[in-house]
GROMACS .gro file of C-alpha atoms in nm:
model
  315
    1UNK     CA    1   0.049  -0.033   0.018
    2UNK     CA    2   0.142   0.383  -0.078
    3UNK     CA    3   0.275   0.546   0.214
    4UNK     CA    4  -0.014   0.809   0.388
    5UNK     CA    5   0.299   1.046   0.306
    6UNK     CA    6   0.299   1.039  -0.058
    7UNK     CA    7   0.648   1.042  -0.187
    8UNK     CA    8   0.643   1.222  -0.505
    9UNK     CA    9   0.875   1.153  -0.770
   10UNK     CA   10   0.924   1.371  -1.105
   11UNK     CA   11   1.024   1.185  -1.421
   12UNK     CA   12   1.036   1.400  -1.673
   13UNK     CA   13   1.086   1.791  -1.580
   14UNK     CA   14   1.222   1.851  -1.186
   15UNK     CA   15   0.985   1.966  -0.959
   16UNK     CA   16   0.626   1.903  -1.163
   17UNK     CA   17   0.434   1.597  -1.208
   18UNK     CA   18   0.122   1.541  -1.406
   19UNK     CA   19  -0.064   1.265  -1.445
   20UNK     CA   20  -0.406   1.122  -1.524
   21UNK     CA   21  -0.523   0.890  -1.206
   22UNK     CA   22  -0.836   0.649  -1.219
   23UNK     CA   23  -0.870   0.591  -0.830
   24UNK     CA   24  -1.156   0.391  -0.679
   25UNK     CA   25  -1.077   0.519  -0.353
   26UNK     CA   26  -0.723   0.699  -0.177
   27UNK     CA   27  -0.735   0.751   0.189
   28UNK     CA   28  -0.624   1.068   0.402
   29UNK     CA   29  -0.263   1.131   0.256
   30UNK     CA   30  -0.012   1.402   0.218
   31UNK     CA   31   0.269   1.532   0.045
   32UNK     CA   32   0.536   1.836   0.010
   33UNK     CA   33   0.409   1.956  -0.282
   34UNK     CA   34   0.133   2.162  -0.422
   35UNK     CA   35  -0.146   1.985  -0.602
   36UNK     CA   36  -0.448   2.058  -0.812
   37UNK     CA   37  -0.711   1.800  -0.875
   38UNK     CA   38  -0.898   1.827  -1.197
   39UNK     CA   39  -1.224   1.591  -1.178
   40UNK     CA   40  -1.207   1.434  -1.556
   41UNK     CA   41  -1.517   1.184  -1.505
   42UNK     CA   42  -1.866   1.244  -1.572
   43UNK     CA   43  -2.001   1.035  -1.265
   44UNK     CA   44  -1.924   1.229  -0.885
   45UNK     CA   45  -1.644   1.131  -0.660
   46UNK     CA   46  -1.578   1.288  -0.293
   47UNK     CA   47  -1.317   1.455  -0.199
   48UNK     CA   48  -1.251   1.552   0.170
   49UNK     CA   49  -0.980   1.793   0.324
   50UNK     CA   50  -0.887   1.735   0.616
   51UNK     CA   51  -1.248   1.602   0.662
   52UNK     CA   52  -1.446   1.900   0.529
   53UNK     CA   53  -1.618   1.659   0.225
   54UNK     CA   54  -1.751   1.773  -0.092
   55UNK     CA   55  -1.900   1.616  -0.406
   56UNK     CA   56  -1.696   1.647  -0.715
   57UNK     CA   57  -1.867   1.735  -1.067
   58UNK     CA   58  -1.711   1.692  -1.388
   59UNK     CA   59  -1.481   2.003  -1.465
   60UNK     CA   60  -1.404   2.115  -1.083
   61UNK     CA   61  -1.091   2.192  -1.041
   62UNK     CA   62  -0.962   2.203  -0.672
   63UNK     CA   63  -0.620   2.290  -0.542
   64UNK     CA   64  -0.443   2.144  -0.217
   65UNK     CA   65  -0.166   2.304  -0.004
   66UNK     CA   66   0.131   2.080   0.128
   67UNK     CA   67   0.083   1.889   0.367
   68UNK     CA   68  -0.270   1.946   0.382
   69UNK     CA   69  -0.464   1.606   0.448
   70UNK     CA   70  -0.687   1.476   0.147
   71UNK     CA   71  -0.903   1.163   0.103
   72UNK     CA   72  -1.068   1.060  -0.253
   73UNK     CA   73  -1.347   0.819  -0.290
   74UNK     CA   74  -1.503   0.758  -0.645
   75UNK     CA   75  -1.866   0.740  -0.627
   76UNK     CA   76  -2.078   0.378  -0.741
   77UNK     CA   77  -1.724   0.215  -0.640
   78UNK     CA   78  -1.610   0.290  -0.993
   79UNK     CA   79  -1.343   0.486  -1.090
   80UNK     CA   80  -1.277   0.794  -1.072
   81UNK     CA   81  -1.052   0.988  -1.386
   82UNK     CA   82  -0.866   1.253  -1.278
   83UNK     CA   83  -0.586   1.506  -1.418
   84UNK     CA   84  -0.331   1.596  -1.110
   85UNK     CA   85  -0.063   1.863  -1.157
   86UNK     CA   86   0.166   1.836  -0.830
   87UNK     CA   87   0.476   2.109  -0.794
   88UNK     CA   88   0.684   2.087  -0.542
   89UNK     CA   89   0.811   2.344  -0.295
   90UNK     CA   90   1.138   2.329  -0.447
   91UNK     CA   91   0.969   2.440  -0.751
   92UNK     CA   92   0.840   2.735  -0.618
   93UNK     CA   93   1.193   2.840  -0.449
   94UNK     CA   94   1.377   2.808  -0.775
   95UNK     CA   95   1.138   2.955  -0.987
   96UNK     CA   96   0.884   3.149  -0.759
   97UNK     CA   97   1.026   3.245  -0.378
   98UNK     CA   98   0.771   3.396  -0.265
   99UNK     CA   99   0.530   3.143  -0.376
  100UNK     CA  100   0.724   2.908  -0.113
  101UNK     CA  101   0.532   3.034   0.170
  102UNK     CA  102   0.195   3.102  -0.005
  103UNK     CA  103  -0.094   2.899   0.122
  104UNK     CA  104  -0.473   2.895  -0.041
  105UNK     CA  105  -0.730   3.001   0.156
  106UNK     CA  106  -0.973   2.816  -0.094
  107UNK     CA  107  -0.965   2.444  -0.240
  108UNK     CA  108  -1.250   2.512  -0.482
  109UNK     CA  109  -1.046   2.695  -0.761
  110UNK     CA  110  -1.373   2.651  -0.974
  111UNK     CA  111  -1.665   2.773  -0.750
  112UNK     CA  112  -1.567   3.117  -0.818
  113UNK     CA  113  -1.466   3.138  -1.136
  114UNK     CA  114  -1.732   3.297  -1.441
  115UNK     CA  115  -1.772   3.060  -1.726
  116UNK     CA  116  -1.497   3.246  -1.936
  117UNK     CA  117  -1.253   3.241  -1.690
  118UNK     CA  118  -1.334   2.881  -1.575
  119UNK     CA  119  -1.295   2.778  -1.962
  120UNK     CA  120  -0.966   2.951  -1.981
  121UNK     CA  121  -0.849   2.770  -1.696
  122UNK     CA  122  -0.922   2.443  -1.849
  123UNK     CA  123  -0.767   2.535  -2.190
  124UNK     CA  124  -0.467   2.592  -1.966
  125UNK     CA  125  -0.418   2.271  -1.826
  126UNK     CA  126  -0.516   2.098  -2.157
  127UNK     CA  127  -0.250   2.279  -2.352
  128UNK     CA  128  -0.018   2.200  -2.068
  129UNK     CA  129  -0.115   1.802  -2.080
  130UNK     CA  130  -0.078   1.824  -2.469
  131UNK     CA  131   0.330   1.954  -2.448
  132UNK     CA  132   0.371   1.695  -2.113
  133UNK     CA  133   0.257   1.382  -2.265
  134UNK     CA  134   0.307   1.455  -2.629
  135UNK     CA  135   0.610   1.277  -2.786
  136UNK     CA  136   0.948   1.303  -2.691
  137UNK     CA  137   1.148   1.470  -2.649
  138UNK     CA  138   0.995   1.690  -2.373
  139UNK     CA  139   0.903   2.022  -2.473
  140UNK     CA  140   1.011   2.172  -2.119
  141UNK     CA  141   1.026   2.543  -2.231
  142UNK     CA  142   0.640   2.541  -2.317
  143UNK     CA  143   0.562   2.362  -1.986
  144UNK     CA  144   0.751   2.580  -1.740
  145UNK     CA  145   0.569   2.894  -1.909
  146UNK     CA  146   0.234   2.708  -1.941
  147UNK     CA  147   0.285   2.651  -1.569
  148UNK     CA  148   0.407   2.984  -1.468
  149UNK     CA  149   0.099   3.094  -1.684
  150UNK     CA  150  -0.152   2.878  -1.482
  151UNK     CA  151   0.013   3.008  -1.147
  152UNK     CA  152  -0.029   3.357  -1.232
  153UNK     CA  153  -0.387   3.331  -1.332
  154UNK     CA  154  -0.489   3.137  -1.019
  155UNK     CA  155  -0.332   3.389  -0.823
  156UNK     CA  156  -0.533   3.647  -1.001
  157UNK     CA  157  -0.882   3.433  -0.923
  158UNK     CA  158  -0.819   3.215  -0.583
  159UNK     CA  159  -0.810   3.387  -0.268
  160UNK     CA  160  -0.446   3.300  -0.068
  161UNK     CA  161  -0.243   3.463   0.172
  162UNK     CA  162   0.155   3.427   0.252
  163UNK     CA  163   0.278   3.279   0.574
  164UNK     CA  164   0.565   3.461   0.749
  165UNK     CA  165   0.886   3.306   0.815
  166UNK     CA  166   0.790   3.224   1.166
  167UNK     CA  167   0.457   3.064   1.039
  168UNK     CA  168   0.635   2.884   0.773
  169UNK     CA  169   0.851   2.752   1.033
  170UNK     CA  170   0.622   2.633   1.259
  171UNK     CA  171   0.439   2.492   0.937
  172UNK     CA  172   0.751   2.272   0.857
  173UNK     CA  173   0.730   2.164   1.272
  174UNK     CA  174   0.360   2.025   1.213
  175UNK     CA  175   0.433   1.843   0.882
  176UNK     CA  176   0.734   1.660   1.013
  177UNK     CA  177   0.557   1.551   1.281
  178UNK     CA  178   0.264   1.471   1.060
  179UNK     CA  179   0.478   1.264   0.843
  180UNK     CA  180   0.640   1.052   1.146
  181UNK     CA  181   0.324   0.978   1.275
  182UNK     CA  182   0.145   0.869   0.934
  183UNK     CA  183   0.489   0.638   0.836
  184UNK     CA  184   0.405   0.458   1.178
  185UNK     CA  185   0.096   0.400   1.119
  186UNK     CA  186   0.161   0.254   0.794
  187UNK     CA  187   0.436   0.080   0.875
  188UNK     CA  188   0.207  -0.109   1.147
  189UNK     CA  189  -0.135  -0.081   1.011
  190UNK     CA  190  -0.152  -0.510   0.983
  191UNK     CA  191  -0.091  -0.514   1.379
  192UNK     CA  192  -0.210  -0.415   1.711
  193UNK     CA  193  -0.149   0.006   1.691
  194UNK     CA  194  -0.267   0.219   2.017
  195UNK     CA  195  -0.247   0.627   2.056
  196UNK     CA  196   0.012   0.559   2.323
  197UNK     CA  197   0.270   0.409   2.106
  198UNK     CA  198   0.226   0.692   1.912
  199UNK     CA  199   0.233   0.928   2.198
  200UNK     CA  200   0.592   0.752   2.316
  201UNK     CA  201   0.751   0.809   2.035
  202UNK     CA  202   0.697   1.206   1.997
  203UNK     CA  203   0.763   1.203   2.363
  204UNK     CA  204   0.382   1.354   2.445
  205UNK     CA  205   0.067   1.261   2.589
  206UNK     CA  206  -0.164   1.078   2.449
  207UNK     CA  207  -0.469   1.295   2.428
  208UNK     CA  208  -0.231   1.563   2.310
  209UNK     CA  209  -0.144   1.360   2.027
  210UNK     CA  210  -0.514   1.268   1.968
  211UNK     CA  211  -0.608   1.656   1.934
  212UNK     CA  212  -0.292   1.755   1.742
  213UNK     CA  213  -0.415   1.429   1.491
  214UNK     CA  214  -0.781   1.546   1.475
  215UNK     CA  215  -0.669   1.960   1.408
  216UNK     CA  216  -0.379   1.828   1.169
  217UNK     CA  217  -0.538   1.548   0.984
  218UNK     CA  218  -0.908   1.645   1.011
  219UNK     CA  219  -0.988   1.301   1.145
  220UNK     CA  220  -0.975   1.154   1.486
  221UNK     CA  221  -0.661   0.851   1.535
  222UNK     CA  222  -0.895   0.559   1.527
  223UNK     CA  223  -1.086   0.669   1.230
  224UNK     CA  224  -0.766   0.747   1.019
  225UNK     CA  225  -0.644   0.412   1.128
  226UNK     CA  226  -0.965   0.252   1.005
  227UNK     CA  227  -0.910   0.433   0.690
  228UNK     CA  228  -0.541   0.291   0.643
  229UNK     CA  229  -0.656  -0.046   0.685
  230UNK     CA  230  -0.976   0.007   0.417
  231UNK     CA  231  -0.799   0.072   0.183
  232UNK     CA  232  -0.561  -0.240   0.223
  233UNK     CA  233  -0.847  -0.451   0.206
  234UNK     CA  234  -0.996  -0.297  -0.121
  235UNK     CA  235  -0.633  -0.414  -0.253
  236UNK     CA  236  -0.663  -0.699  -0.128
  237UNK     CA  237  -1.004  -0.807  -0.214
  238UNK     CA  238  -0.910  -0.785  -0.551
  239UNK     CA  239  -0.741  -1.116  -0.525
  240UNK     CA  240  -0.990  -1.374  -0.486
  241UNK     CA  241  -0.783  -1.669  -0.365
  242UNK     CA  242  -0.817  -1.474  -0.019
  243UNK     CA  243  -1.107  -1.501   0.168
  244UNK     CA  244  -1.304  -1.172   0.332
  245UNK     CA  245  -1.145  -1.354   0.712
  246UNK     CA  246  -0.796  -1.363   0.555
  247UNK     CA  247  -0.856  -0.970   0.415
  248UNK     CA  248  -0.979  -0.838   0.758
  249UNK     CA  249  -0.667  -1.007   0.940
  250UNK     CA  250  -0.382  -0.928   0.673
  251UNK     CA  251  -0.520  -0.585   0.652
  252UNK     CA  252  -0.517  -0.563   1.047
  253UNK     CA  253  -0.875  -0.575   1.163
  254UNK     CA  254  -0.955  -0.740   1.490
  255UNK     CA  255  -1.190  -0.959   1.288
  256UNK     CA  256  -1.437  -1.020   0.965
  257UNK     CA  257  -1.751  -0.870   1.127
  258UNK     CA  258  -1.626  -0.521   1.246
  259UNK     CA  259  -1.419  -0.471   0.916
  260UNK     CA  260  -1.804  -0.524   0.727
  261UNK     CA  261  -1.930  -0.297   0.946
  262UNK     CA  262  -1.671  -0.025   0.926
  263UNK     CA  263  -1.642  -0.126   0.509
  264UNK     CA  264  -1.992  -0.071   0.491
  265UNK     CA  265  -1.985   0.255   0.661
  266UNK     CA  266  -1.763   0.389   0.395
  267UNK     CA  267  -1.860   0.254   0.091
  268UNK     CA  268  -2.220   0.130   0.143
  269UNK     CA  269  -2.183  -0.248   0.105
  270UNK     CA  270  -2.017  -0.531   0.269
  271UNK     CA  271  -1.659  -0.629   0.133
  272UNK     CA  272  -1.843  -0.930  -0.043
  273UNK     CA  273  -2.050  -0.715  -0.242
  274UNK     CA  274  -1.748  -0.467  -0.336
  275UNK     CA  275  -1.572  -0.753  -0.480
  276UNK     CA  276  -1.819  -0.889  -0.653
  277UNK     CA  277  -1.891  -0.539  -0.839
  278UNK     CA  278  -1.544  -0.477  -0.829
  279UNK     CA  279  -1.399  -0.792  -1.109
  280UNK     CA  280  -1.309  -0.585  -1.363
  281UNK     CA  281  -1.063  -0.356  -1.143
  282UNK     CA  282  -0.875  -0.681  -1.098
  283UNK     CA  283  -0.500  -0.647  -1.164
  284UNK     CA  284  -0.352  -0.785  -1.515
  285UNK     CA  285  -0.011  -0.890  -1.562
  286UNK     CA  286   0.063  -0.559  -1.735
  287UNK     CA  287  -0.127  -0.362  -1.430
  288UNK     CA  288   0.127  -0.343  -1.121
  289UNK     CA  289   0.009  -0.041  -0.962
  290UNK     CA  290  -0.233  -0.040  -0.654
  291UNK     CA  291  -0.560  -0.163  -0.773
  292UNK     CA  292  -0.730   0.134  -0.528
  293UNK     CA  293  -0.575   0.373  -0.802
  294UNK     CA  294  -0.396   0.363  -1.126
  295UNK     CA  295  -0.211   0.577  -1.333
  296UNK     CA  296  -0.274   0.632  -1.696
  297UNK     CA  297   0.055   0.581  -1.985
  298UNK     CA  298   0.064   0.879  -2.194
  299UNK     CA  299  -0.133   0.749  -2.454
  300UNK     CA  300  -0.401   0.643  -2.248
  301UNK     CA  301  -0.401   1.012  -2.076
  302UNK     CA  302  -0.390   1.154  -2.413
  303UNK     CA  303  -0.735   0.979  -2.534
  304UNK     CA  304  -0.893   1.015  -2.177
  305UNK     CA  305  -0.824   1.389  -2.173
  306UNK     CA  306  -0.963   1.408  -2.540
  307UNK     CA  307  -1.283   1.279  -2.440
  308UNK     CA  308  -1.314   1.490  -2.157
  309UNK     CA  309  -1.220   1.806  -2.300
  310UNK     CA  310  -1.519   1.709  -2.583
  311UNK     CA  311  -1.749   1.663  -2.305
  312UNK     CA  312  -1.662   1.961  -2.078
  313UNK     CA  313  -1.631   2.212  -2.353
  314UNK     CA  314  -1.936   2.011  -2.555
  315UNK     CA  315  -1.701   1.997  -2.871
   0.00000   0.00000   0.00000
């Protein structure tokens, strides 16, 4: 299972990553990058940013600040297709130093845009994708110009603030603690995990860790732990050789009945029903990524974007 602190690799251009992702379920996670989530699917999905849940519709664009915990859940247990742009803080440091200290005050970018501005923003993302996913060699200059144009547009349309150096320092300390906590949970979720264990690791009280977790991740500690185990269960259910009881054991749940109750609360169905309706999501020989999310090849991405463009623009 992917680490809740997502380690981002930048294959084409330093500090820039653009990809089309099909997501079934991705539990709360953070990363040290600015992220833009562009909804391509015609079906709805659900995005939670520090537990503030919103419905994603086709054509919506959301921005996620570095280390802002977020979760994505597809509707009807289908796959949600998103175009995702990630810009590391180092990109800002090298090209736009002041933006390194900048944070968006609203996550929903398109909510306050008129039709013309919304269309202009999507045109920039589609144009950027054409350069990024196009045939080699990579058109680095055009991509960088496109990103700078995109950031200039967003700075003029999205409410934001610039942190002071002291605020940024405190933010880094908070982010470092989140990193340690989520790494501990990701390493130990198949076993018994207690709040007291984390408190001992951080040399703090369990009550302080509990409050810190809810404030900065957005959900209570045990809900987050269950979500991590649920994401593992979703992946394990793709293996038809495993019984539901085995899945619950491998995912860290105390028993299959408890997992089923938590599963139904999250997905609206039992693990068996979920497995039955998601046979088509099984991993094939050439699909080696997580079965709860799949990053498409450049050729696949271009085809998905071509269809989405026609639907969003009506042409």
